[in-house]
Amino acid sequence: MAITPKGATQQFVPVKEIRNGIIILKDGGYRGVLICSSINFGLKSADEQHAITLGFQNFLNTLDFSIQIVVNSRRMDLRPYLALLQEKSAEQKTELMRIQLHEYIEFVRSFTDQANIMTKSFYVIVPYAPRFSAAETVGFLRRGNAAAKSVATETSFEEDRAQLEQRLTLVGGGLASIGVRAVPLGTEEAIELLYRSFNPGELENPIRLDT
């Protein structure tokens, strides 16, 4: 299902719509997004670090298109966790357990107030430029009937999406070779990512890879 951003501020956002996990820009370009797992590079041995670095270099050299790597740092929101603990506290049958849970909740709340706990998310943005922009396609089909335009536009989108998905698969495979797991974002996840990017003050839970 295609979802089009709405609101006065959306005029400053270069996104036309998000369709089947594909971000369609106002200039007709497509973007696919991979969310990536992390590896603790600092805990690797020197040989392992060298192998990872060399593997990443080789991966980049195999690409004939550009990619964008995004690191998103946000303050971790522990409010849902604290709310869950509050519920568990109310369910306890002994006063001792309720007191211990209450003390733990206060400890976590105090600790998070004093410490700036951050969570990091890693993304790779993969671009694809269709052979015709959306505006050019509409102009080309202007003399046709509405049904023909709809079929042609849908066919063009599916062809372009297939090309972008090939790139996403290629990038995902290259990252897997160095131990990084990459999963394409769906429509809802892409919307959430864009919302967070344009609303950095909002506290949200991180988008997670399925385990």
PDB file of C-alpha atoms in Angstrom:
ATOM      1  CA  MET A   1       0.000   0.000   0.000  1.00  0.00           C
ATOM      2  CA  ALA A   2       1.345   3.408  -0.914  1.00  0.00           C
ATOM      3  CA  ILE A   3       1.512   5.932   1.909  1.00  0.00           C
ATOM      4  CA  THR A   4       1.949   9.616   1.174  1.00  0.00           C
ATOM      5  CA  PRO A   5       3.264  11.946   3.905  1.00  0.00           C
ATOM      6  CA  LYS A   6       0.877  14.773   4.815  1.00  0.00           C
ATOM      7  CA  GLY A   7       1.141  18.009   6.754  1.00  0.00           C
ATOM      8  CA  ALA A   8       2.493  21.482   6.239  1.00  0.00           C
ATOM      9  CA  THR A   9       6.073  20.509   7.086  1.00  0.00           C
ATOM     10  CA  GLN A  10       6.043  17.740   4.474  1.00  0.00           C
ATOM     11  CA  GLN A  11       6.703  20.283   1.730  1.00  0.00           C
ATOM     12  CA  PHE A  12      10.304  20.345   2.957  1.00  0.00           C
ATOM     13  CA  VAL A  13      10.643  16.554   2.859  1.00  0.00           C
ATOM     14  CA  PRO A  14      11.982  15.225  -0.469  1.00  0.00           C
ATOM     15  CA  VAL A  15       9.807  12.090  -0.207  1.00  0.00           C
ATOM     16  CA  LYS A  16       6.783  11.646  -2.448  1.00  0.00           C
ATOM     17  CA  GLU A  17       5.565   8.320  -1.073  1.00  0.00           C
ATOM     18  CA  ILE A  18       6.671   5.027   0.449  1.00  0.00           C
ATOM     19  CA  ARG A  19       5.501   1.987  -1.426  1.00  0.00           C
ATOM     20  CA  ASN A  20       6.258  -1.660  -0.650  1.00  0.00           C
ATOM     21  CA  GLY A  21       9.203  -0.563   1.458  1.00  0.00           C
ATOM     22  CA  ILE A  22      10.599   1.601  -1.349  1.00  0.00           C
ATOM     23  CA  ILE A  23      11.058   5.320  -0.701  1.00  0.00           C
ATOM     24  CA  ILE A  24      10.062   7.266  -3.815  1.00  0.00           C
ATOM     25  CA  LEU A  25      11.508  10.766  -3.984  1.00  0.00           C
ATOM     26  CA  LYS A  26       9.839  13.782  -5.524  1.00  0.00           C
ATOM     27  CA  ASP A  27      12.429  13.798  -8.318  1.00  0.00           C
ATOM     28  CA  GLY A  28      11.451  10.225  -9.261  1.00  0.00           C
ATOM     29  CA  GLY A  29      14.427   8.510  -7.644  1.00  0.00           C
ATOM     30  CA  TYR A  30      14.058   5.355  -5.556  1.00  0.00           C
ATOM     31  CA  ARG A  31      15.726   4.506  -2.258  1.00  0.00           C
ATOM     32  CA  GLY A  32      15.880   1.200  -0.428  1.00  0.00           C
ATOM     33  CA  VAL A  33      17.002   1.018   3.199  1.00  0.00           C
ATOM     34  CA  LEU A  34      18.828  -1.816   4.936  1.00  0.00           C
ATOM     35  CA  ILE A  35      19.027  -1.918   8.729  1.00  0.00           C
ATOM     36  CA  CYS A  36      22.283  -3.541   9.759  1.00  0.00           C
ATOM     37  CA  SER A  37      23.568  -5.375  12.787  1.00  0.00           C
ATOM     38  CA  SER A  38      26.794  -4.261  14.420  1.00  0.00           C
ATOM     39  CA  ILE A  39      30.035  -6.039  15.235  1.00  0.00           C
ATOM     40  CA  ASN A  40      32.316  -5.220  18.159  1.00  0.00           C
ATOM     41  CA  PHE A  41      35.360  -4.342  16.099  1.00  0.00           C
ATOM     42  CA  GLY A  42      37.402  -3.359  19.166  1.00  0.00           C
ATOM     43  CA  LEU A  43      37.174  -6.858  20.665  1.00  0.00           C
ATOM     44  CA  LYS A  44      38.439  -8.548  17.516  1.00  0.00           C
ATOM     45  CA  SER A  45      42.025  -9.705  17.203  1.00  0.00           C
ATOM     46  CA  ALA A  46      44.398  -7.799  14.931  1.00  0.00           C
ATOM     47  CA  ASP A  47      44.058 -10.490  12.256  1.00  0.00           C
ATOM     48  CA  GLU A  48      40.263 -10.407  12.480  1.00  0.00           C
ATOM     49  CA  GLN A  49      40.221  -6.620  12.250  1.00  0.00           C
ATOM     50  CA  HIS A  50      42.444  -6.746   9.189  1.00  0.00           C
ATOM     51  CA  ALA A  51      40.206  -9.376   7.560  1.00  0.00           C
ATOM     52  CA  ILE A  52      37.080  -7.304   8.234  1.00  0.00           C
ATOM     53  CA  THR A  53      38.683  -4.129   6.888  1.00  0.00           C
ATOM     54  CA  LEU A  54      39.932  -5.895   3.778  1.00  0.00           C
ATOM     55  CA  GLY A  55      36.568  -7.585   3.253  1.00  0.00           C
ATOM     56  CA  PHE A  56      34.735  -4.267   3.534  1.00  0.00           C
ATOM     57  CA  GLN A  57      37.159  -2.670   1.087  1.00  0.00           C
ATOM     58  CA  ASN A  58      36.614  -5.486  -1.400  1.00  0.00           C
ATOM     59  CA  PHE A  59      32.852  -5.181  -0.961  1.00  0.00           C
ATOM     60  CA  LEU A  60      32.936  -1.457  -1.764  1.00  0.00           C
ATOM     61  CA  ASN A  61      35.091  -2.105  -4.819  1.00  0.00           C
ATOM     62  CA  THR A  62      32.483  -4.496  -6.237  1.00  0.00           C
ATOM     63  CA  LEU A  63      29.767  -1.827  -6.293  1.00  0.00           C
ATOM     64  CA  ASP A  64      29.080   0.142  -9.460  1.00  0.00           C
ATOM     65  CA  PHE A  65      26.675   2.481  -7.672  1.00  0.00           C
ATOM     66  CA  SER A  66      26.933   4.727  -4.629  1.00  0.00           C
ATOM     67  CA  ILE A  67      25.575   3.899  -1.190  1.00  0.00           C
ATOM     68  CA  GLN A  68      25.005   6.007   1.906  1.00  0.00           C
ATOM     69  CA  ILE A  69      25.844   4.748   5.396  1.00  0.00           C
ATOM     70  CA  VAL A  70      23.813   6.301   8.205  1.00  0.00           C
ATOM     71  CA  VAL A  71      24.518   5.946  11.928  1.00  0.00           C
ATOM     72  CA  ASN A  72      21.568   7.038  14.054  1.00  0.00           C
ATOM     73  CA  SER A  73      22.247   7.741  17.743  1.00  0.00           C
ATOM     74  CA  ARG A  74      19.291   8.256  20.051  1.00  0.00           C
ATOM     75  CA  ARG A  75      18.685   8.311  23.761  1.00  0.00           C
ATOM     76  CA  MET A  76      17.251   4.989  24.876  1.00  0.00           C
ATOM     77  CA  ASP A  77      13.644   5.139  26.014  1.00  0.00           C
ATOM     78  CA  LEU A  78      13.188   2.880  29.041  1.00  0.00           C
ATOM     79  CA  ARG A  79       9.687   4.067  29.874  1.00  0.00           C
ATOM     80  CA  PRO A  80       7.965   0.936  28.473  1.00  0.00           C
ATOM     81  CA  TYR A  81      10.356  -1.241  30.499  1.00  0.00           C
ATOM     82  CA  LEU A  82       9.646   0.709  33.689  1.00  0.00           C
ATOM     83  CA  ALA A  83       5.906   0.494  33.037  1.00  0.00           C
ATOM     84  CA  LEU A  84       6.232  -3.288  32.677  1.00  0.00           C
ATOM     85  CA  LEU A  85       8.085  -3.476  35.984  1.00  0.00           C
ATOM     86  CA  GLN A  86       5.324  -1.460  37.626  1.00  0.00           C
ATOM     87  CA  GLU A  87       2.774  -3.991  36.387  1.00  0.00           C
ATOM     88  CA  LYS A  88       4.889  -6.893  37.648  1.00  0.00           C
ATOM     89  CA  SER A  89       5.250  -5.191  41.017  1.00  0.00           C
ATOM     90  CA  ALA A  90       1.475  -4.986  41.413  1.00  0.00           C
ATOM     91  CA  GLU A  91       1.187  -8.717  40.647  1.00  0.00           C
ATOM     92  CA  GLN A  92       3.596  -9.815  43.389  1.00  0.00           C
ATOM     93  CA  LYS A  93       2.010 -11.709  46.268  1.00  0.00           C
ATOM     94  CA  THR A  94       4.637 -10.936  48.897  1.00  0.00           C
ATOM     95  CA  GLU A  95       5.459  -7.540  50.335  1.00  0.00           C
ATOM     96  CA  LEU A  96       9.197  -8.279  50.121  1.00  0.00           C
ATOM     97  CA  MET A  97       9.075  -8.829  46.348  1.00  0.00           C
ATOM     98  CA  ARG A  98       7.044  -5.656  45.867  1.00  0.00           C
ATOM     99  CA  ILE A  99       9.582  -3.658  47.873  1.00  0.00           C
ATOM    100  CA  GLN A 100      12.523  -5.136  45.947  1.00  0.00           C
ATOM    101  CA  LEU A 101      10.899  -4.412  42.596  1.00  0.00           C
ATOM    102  CA  HIS A 102      10.051  -0.878  43.683  1.00  0.00           C
ATOM    103  CA  GLU A 103      13.672  -0.282  44.733  1.00  0.00           C
ATOM    104  CA  TYR A 104      14.911  -1.675  41.422  1.00  0.00           C
ATOM    105  CA  ILE A 105      12.523   0.584  39.484  1.00  0.00           C
ATOM    106  CA  GLU A 106      13.778   3.615  41.393  1.00  0.00           C
ATOM    107  CA  PHE A 107      17.378   2.571  40.751  1.00  0.00           C
ATOM    108  CA  VAL A 108      16.816   2.235  36.998  1.00  0.00           C
ATOM    109  CA  ARG A 109      14.933   5.543  36.856  1.00  0.00           C
ATOM    110  CA  SER A 110      17.659   7.347  38.821  1.00  0.00           C
ATOM    111  CA  PHE A 111      20.432   5.784  36.764  1.00  0.00           C
ATOM    112  CA  THR A 112      18.866   6.721  33.432  1.00  0.00           C
ATOM    113  CA  ASP A 113      18.288  10.281  34.648  1.00  0.00           C
ATOM    114  CA  GLN A 114      21.978  10.656  35.491  1.00  0.00           C
ATOM    115  CA  ALA A 115      23.506   8.668  32.633  1.00  0.00           C
ATOM    116  CA  ASN A 116      22.938   9.493  28.999  1.00  0.00           C
ATOM    117  CA  ILE A 117      22.282   5.982  27.689  1.00  0.00           C
ATOM    118  CA  MET A 118      22.358   5.953  23.912  1.00  0.00           C
ATOM    119  CA  THR A 119      21.335   3.383  21.357  1.00  0.00           C
ATOM    120  CA  LYS A 120      22.831   3.275  17.877  1.00  0.00           C
ATOM    121  CA  SER A 121      21.197   2.030  14.696  1.00  0.00           C
ATOM    122  CA  PHE A 122      23.030   1.447  11.434  1.00  0.00           C
ATOM    123  CA  TYR A 123      21.496   1.823   7.986  1.00  0.00           C
ATOM    124  CA  VAL A 124      22.656   1.554   4.396  1.00  0.00           C
ATOM    125  CA  ILE A 125      20.725   3.604   1.840  1.00  0.00           C
ATOM    126  CA  VAL A 126      20.745   2.123  -1.656  1.00  0.00           C
ATOM    127  CA  PRO A 127      19.689   4.356  -4.578  1.00  0.00           C
ATOM    128  CA  TYR A 128      18.197   3.581  -7.955  1.00  0.00           C
ATOM    129  CA  ALA A 129      17.330   6.042 -10.709  1.00  0.00           C
ATOM    130  CA  PRO A 130      14.471   4.821 -12.949  1.00  0.00           C
ATOM    131  CA  ARG A 131      14.877   5.208 -16.669  1.00  0.00           C
ATOM    132  CA  PHE A 132      12.051   7.755 -16.654  1.00  0.00           C
ATOM    133  CA  SER A 133      11.140  10.059 -13.797  1.00  0.00           C
ATOM    134  CA  ALA A 134       7.543  10.075 -12.599  1.00  0.00           C
ATOM    135  CA  ALA A 135       6.895  13.396 -14.330  1.00  0.00           C
ATOM    136  CA  GLU A 136       8.302  12.142 -17.631  1.00  0.00           C
ATOM    137  CA  THR A 137       6.232   8.972 -17.449  1.00  0.00           C
ATOM    138  CA  VAL A 138       3.009  10.898 -16.876  1.00  0.00           C
ATOM    139  CA  GLY A 139       3.815  13.233 -19.763  1.00  0.00           C
ATOM    140  CA  PHE A 140       4.548  10.308 -22.063  1.00  0.00           C
ATOM    141  CA  LEU A 141       1.255   8.647 -21.185  1.00  0.00           C
ATOM    142  CA  ARG A 142      -0.868  11.783 -21.210  1.00  0.00           C
ATOM    143  CA  ARG A 143      -2.560  10.929 -24.471  1.00  0.00           C
ATOM    144  CA  GLY A 144      -3.503   7.431 -23.305  1.00  0.00           C
ATOM    145  CA  ASN A 145      -6.578   6.477 -21.319  1.00  0.00           C
ATOM    146  CA  ALA A 146      -6.554   6.220 -17.514  1.00  0.00           C
ATOM    147  CA  ALA A 147      -6.486   2.410 -17.454  1.00  0.00           C
ATOM    148  CA  ALA A 148      -3.496   2.254 -19.788  1.00  0.00           C
ATOM    149  CA  LYS A 149      -1.651   4.834 -17.700  1.00  0.00           C
ATOM    150  CA  SER A 150      -2.302   2.873 -14.516  1.00  0.00           C
ATOM    151  CA  VAL A 151      -1.100  -0.421 -15.997  1.00  0.00           C
ATOM    152  CA  ALA A 152       2.000   1.149 -17.533  1.00  0.00           C
ATOM    153  CA  THR A 153       2.881   2.982 -14.323  1.00  0.00           C
ATOM    154  CA  GLU A 154       2.459  -0.168 -12.226  1.00  0.00           C
ATOM    155  CA  THR A 155       4.552  -2.198 -14.671  1.00  0.00           C
ATOM    156  CA  SER A 156       7.289   0.430 -14.619  1.00  0.00           C
ATOM    157  CA  PHE A 157       7.292   0.484 -10.813  1.00  0.00           C
ATOM    158  CA  GLU A 158       7.592  -3.302 -10.555  1.00  0.00           C
ATOM    159  CA  GLU A 159      10.484  -3.332 -13.034  1.00  0.00           C
ATOM    160  CA  ASP A 160      12.300  -0.558 -11.190  1.00  0.00           C
ATOM    161  CA  ARG A 161      11.638  -2.174  -7.827  1.00  0.00           C
ATOM    162  CA  ALA A 162      13.143  -5.426  -9.084  1.00  0.00           C
ATOM    163  CA  GLN A 163      16.297  -3.546 -10.098  1.00  0.00           C
ATOM    164  CA  LEU A 164      16.535  -1.872  -6.691  1.00  0.00           C
ATOM    165  CA  GLU A 165      15.944  -5.159  -4.879  1.00  0.00           C
ATOM    166  CA  GLN A 166      18.822  -6.697  -6.835  1.00  0.00           C
ATOM    167  CA  ARG A 167      21.051  -3.929  -5.508  1.00  0.00           C
ATOM    168  CA  LEU A 168      19.760  -4.467  -1.975  1.00  0.00           C
ATOM    169  CA  THR A 169      20.527  -8.181  -2.251  1.00  0.00           C
ATOM    170  CA  LEU A 170      24.023  -7.432  -3.546  1.00  0.00           C
ATOM    171  CA  VAL A 171      24.738  -5.026  -0.695  1.00  0.00           C
ATOM    172  CA  GLY A 172      23.272  -7.407   1.887  1.00  0.00           C
ATOM    173  CA  GLY A 173      25.442 -10.240   0.602  1.00  0.00           C
ATOM    174  CA  GLY A 174      28.560  -8.091   0.691  1.00  0.00           C
ATOM    175  CA  LEU A 175      27.899  -7.063   4.279  1.00  0.00           C
ATOM    176  CA  ALA A 176      27.164 -10.661   5.280  1.00  0.00           C
ATOM    177  CA  SER A 177      30.670 -11.608   4.110  1.00  0.00           C
ATOM    178  CA  ILE A 178      32.133  -9.509   6.953  1.00  0.00           C
ATOM    179  CA  GLY A 179      29.645 -10.665   9.569  1.00  0.00           C
ATOM    180  CA  VAL A 180      27.091  -7.854   9.287  1.00  0.00           C
ATOM    181  CA  ARG A 181      23.448  -8.900   8.914  1.00  0.00           C
ATOM    182  CA  ALA A 182      21.343  -6.559   6.778  1.00  0.00           C
ATOM    183  CA  VAL A 183      17.546  -6.632   6.462  1.00  0.00           C
ATOM    184  CA  PRO A 184      15.461  -4.395   4.152  1.00  0.00           C
ATOM    185  CA  LEU A 185      13.000  -2.097   5.894  1.00  0.00           C
ATOM    186  CA  GLY A 186       9.308  -2.532   5.131  1.00  0.00           C
ATOM    187  CA  THR A 187       6.889   0.322   4.540  1.00  0.00           C
ATOM    188  CA  GLU A 188       5.967   0.894   8.192  1.00  0.00           C
ATOM    189  CA  GLU A 189       9.602   0.693   9.301  1.00  0.00           C
ATOM    190  CA  ALA A 190      10.683   3.161   6.607  1.00  0.00           C
ATOM    191  CA  ILE A 191       7.940   5.578   7.713  1.00  0.00           C
ATOM    192  CA  GLU A 192       9.082   5.237  11.319  1.00  0.00           C
ATOM    193  CA  LEU A 193      12.702   5.903  10.349  1.00  0.00           C
ATOM    194  CA  LEU A 194      11.777   9.038   8.417  1.00  0.00           C
ATOM    195  CA  TYR A 195       9.546  10.253  11.238  1.00  0.00           C
ATOM    196  CA  ARG A 196      12.357   9.880  13.742  1.00  0.00           C
ATOM    197  CA  SER A 197      14.820  11.586  11.408  1.00  0.00           C
ATOM    198  CA  PHE A 198      12.596  14.650  11.045  1.00  0.00           C
ATOM    199  CA  ASN A 199      11.505  14.599  14.717  1.00  0.00           C
ATOM    200  CA  PRO A 200      14.787  14.072  16.602  1.00  0.00           C
ATOM    201  CA  GLY A 201      13.304  15.239  19.906  1.00  0.00           C
ATOM    202  CA  GLU A 202      10.924  12.289  20.081  1.00  0.00           C
ATOM    203  CA  LEU A 203      11.882   9.354  22.304  1.00  0.00           C
ATOM    204  CA  GLU A 204      11.215   6.112  20.472  1.00  0.00           C
ATOM    205  CA  ASN A 205      12.186   2.479  20.808  1.00  0.00           C
ATOM    206  CA  PRO A 206      14.824   1.469  18.246  1.00  0.00           C
ATOM    207  CA  ILE A 207      13.933  -0.470  15.122  1.00  0.00           C
ATOM    208  CA  ARG A 208      15.248  -3.956  15.796  1.00  0.00           C
ATOM    209  CA  LEU A 209      16.319  -6.847  13.608  1.00  0.00           C
ATOM    210  CA  ASP A 210      14.151  -9.932  14.051  1.00  0.00           C
ATOM    211  CA  THR A 211      16.009 -12.690  15.851  1.00  0.00           C
TER     212      THR A 211
END
